């Protein structure tokens, strides 16, 4: 999921009946609707007849909290993902 910087939509973590889904929505009710739709489509597409939805759908807004973040050095991540040339281009050298 990619979210443009100026997006007015929020990101929600939704759970129910043993499944978890992350959706982009305007509010909690919209998030619940999108999550149950996405979950249903996932289980139907996988042809799994064990889809369960509980009596409630938990929706929690995911908010940015820089104090609890883990930061990664971009060149290291790029190299780990196999993009060695890009990683090398971003690496600062003391020459």
Short mmCIF file of C-alpha atoms in Angstrom, two decimals:
data_model
loop_
_atom_site.label_atom_id
_atom_site.label_comp_id
_atom_site.label_asym_id
_atom_site.label_seq_id
_atom_site.Cartn_x
_atom_site.Cartn_y
_atom_site.Cartn_z
CA UNK A 1 0.00 0.00 0.00
CA UNK A 2 1.35 3.40 -0.97
CA UNK A 3 -0.18 6.51 0.54
CA UNK A 4 0.47 9.91 -1.04
CA UNK A 5 1.80 12.50 1.40
CA UNK A 6 -1.23 14.78 0.97
CA UNK A 7 -3.86 12.06 1.22
CA UNK A 8 -6.84 12.97 3.41
CA UNK A 9 -7.50 9.31 4.11
CA UNK A 10 -6.21 7.56 7.20
CA UNK A 11 -4.81 4.06 7.63
CA UNK A 12 -6.60 1.54 9.83
CA UNK A 13 -5.81 -1.92 11.17
CA UNK A 14 -9.02 -3.96 11.23
CA UNK A 15 -9.56 -7.39 12.79
CA UNK A 16 -12.41 -9.84 13.15
CA UNK A 17 -12.94 -13.58 13.25
CA UNK A 18 -9.29 -14.56 12.93
CA UNK A 19 -8.28 -12.24 10.07
CA UNK A 20 -6.50 -8.91 10.03
CA UNK A 21 -6.56 -6.31 7.28
CA UNK A 22 -4.94 -2.91 6.75
CA UNK A 23 -7.05 -0.42 4.79
CA UNK A 24 -7.00 3.21 3.82
CA UNK A 25 -10.28 4.95 4.66
CA UNK A 26 -11.83 8.27 5.64
CA UNK A 27 -13.16 7.09 9.02
CA UNK A 28 -13.61 4.03 11.21
CA UNK A 29 -16.96 2.95 9.69
CA UNK A 30 -15.52 3.23 6.18
CA UNK A 31 -12.50 1.21 7.33
CA UNK A 32 -14.70 -1.57 8.72
CA UNK A 33 -16.67 -1.75 5.48
CA UNK A 34 -13.54 -1.82 3.33
CA UNK A 35 -11.87 -4.41 5.56
CA UNK A 36 -14.77 -6.86 5.55
CA UNK A 37 -15.09 -6.44 1.77
CA UNK A 38 -11.37 -7.06 1.26
CA UNK A 39 -11.41 -10.05 3.62
CA UNK A 40 -14.44 -11.56 1.88
CA UNK A 41 -12.84 -11.08 -1.55
CA UNK A 42 -9.60 -12.65 -0.31
CA UNK A 43 -11.30 -15.77 1.04
CA UNK A 44 -13.57 -16.12 -2.02
CA UNK A 45 -10.59 -15.70 -4.38
CA UNK A 46 -8.65 -18.34 -2.45
CA UNK A 47 -11.77 -20.55 -2.59
CA UNK A 48 -11.72 -20.98 1.16
CA UNK A 49 -15.07 -21.68 2.70
CA UNK A 50 -13.88 -21.02 6.25
CA UNK A 51 -14.36 -17.24 6.23
CA UNK A 52 -15.44 -16.04 9.65
CA UNK A 53 -16.50 -12.58 10.71
CA UNK A 54 -17.03 -11.96 14.39
CA UNK A 55 -19.91 -10.06 15.94
CA UNK A 56 -17.64 -6.99 15.96
CA UNK A 57 -14.90 -5.63 13.72
CA UNK A 58 -12.09 -3.90 15.57
CA UNK A 59 -10.69 -0.86 13.74
CA UNK A 60 -7.68 0.97 15.05
CA UNK A 61 -6.23 4.04 13.34
CA UNK A 62 -2.53 3.70 12.63
CA UNK A 63 -0.87 6.96 13.57
CA UNK A 64 2.68 8.12 13.11
CA UNK A 65 4.66 7.85 16.32
CA UNK A 66 8.31 8.66 15.70
CA UNK A 67 9.29 7.70 19.26
CA UNK A 68 8.37 4.06 18.66
CA UNK A 69 9.78 3.79 15.14
CA UNK A 70 12.75 1.79 13.96
CA UNK A 71 14.84 3.61 11.38
CA UNK A 72 16.73 1.79 8.64
CA UNK A 73 19.62 3.13 6.55
CA UNK A 74 18.20 3.21 3.01
CA UNK A 75 21.33 1.93 1.20
CA UNK A 76 21.40 -1.12 3.50
CA UNK A 77 17.73 -1.89 2.78
CA UNK A 78 18.25 -1.46 -0.96
CA UNK A 79 21.25 -3.79 -0.88
CA UNK A 80 19.31 -6.39 1.14
CA UNK A 81 16.53 -6.20 -1.46
CA UNK A 82 19.04 -6.79 -4.27
CA UNK A 83 19.28 -3.21 -5.56
CA UNK A 84 23.04 -2.97 -5.12
CA UNK A 85 23.61 -0.29 -7.76
CA UNK A 86 21.00 2.01 -6.20
CA UNK A 87 22.44 1.36 -2.76
CA UNK A 88 25.90 2.25 -3.99
CA UNK A 89 24.58 5.47 -5.57
CA UNK A 90 23.09 6.56 -2.23
CA UNK A 91 26.07 5.64 -0.09
CA UNK A 92 28.00 8.65 1.13
CA UNK A 93 31.75 8.29 0.86
CA UNK A 94 34.44 10.37 2.50
CA UNK A 95 36.74 11.03 -0.40
#
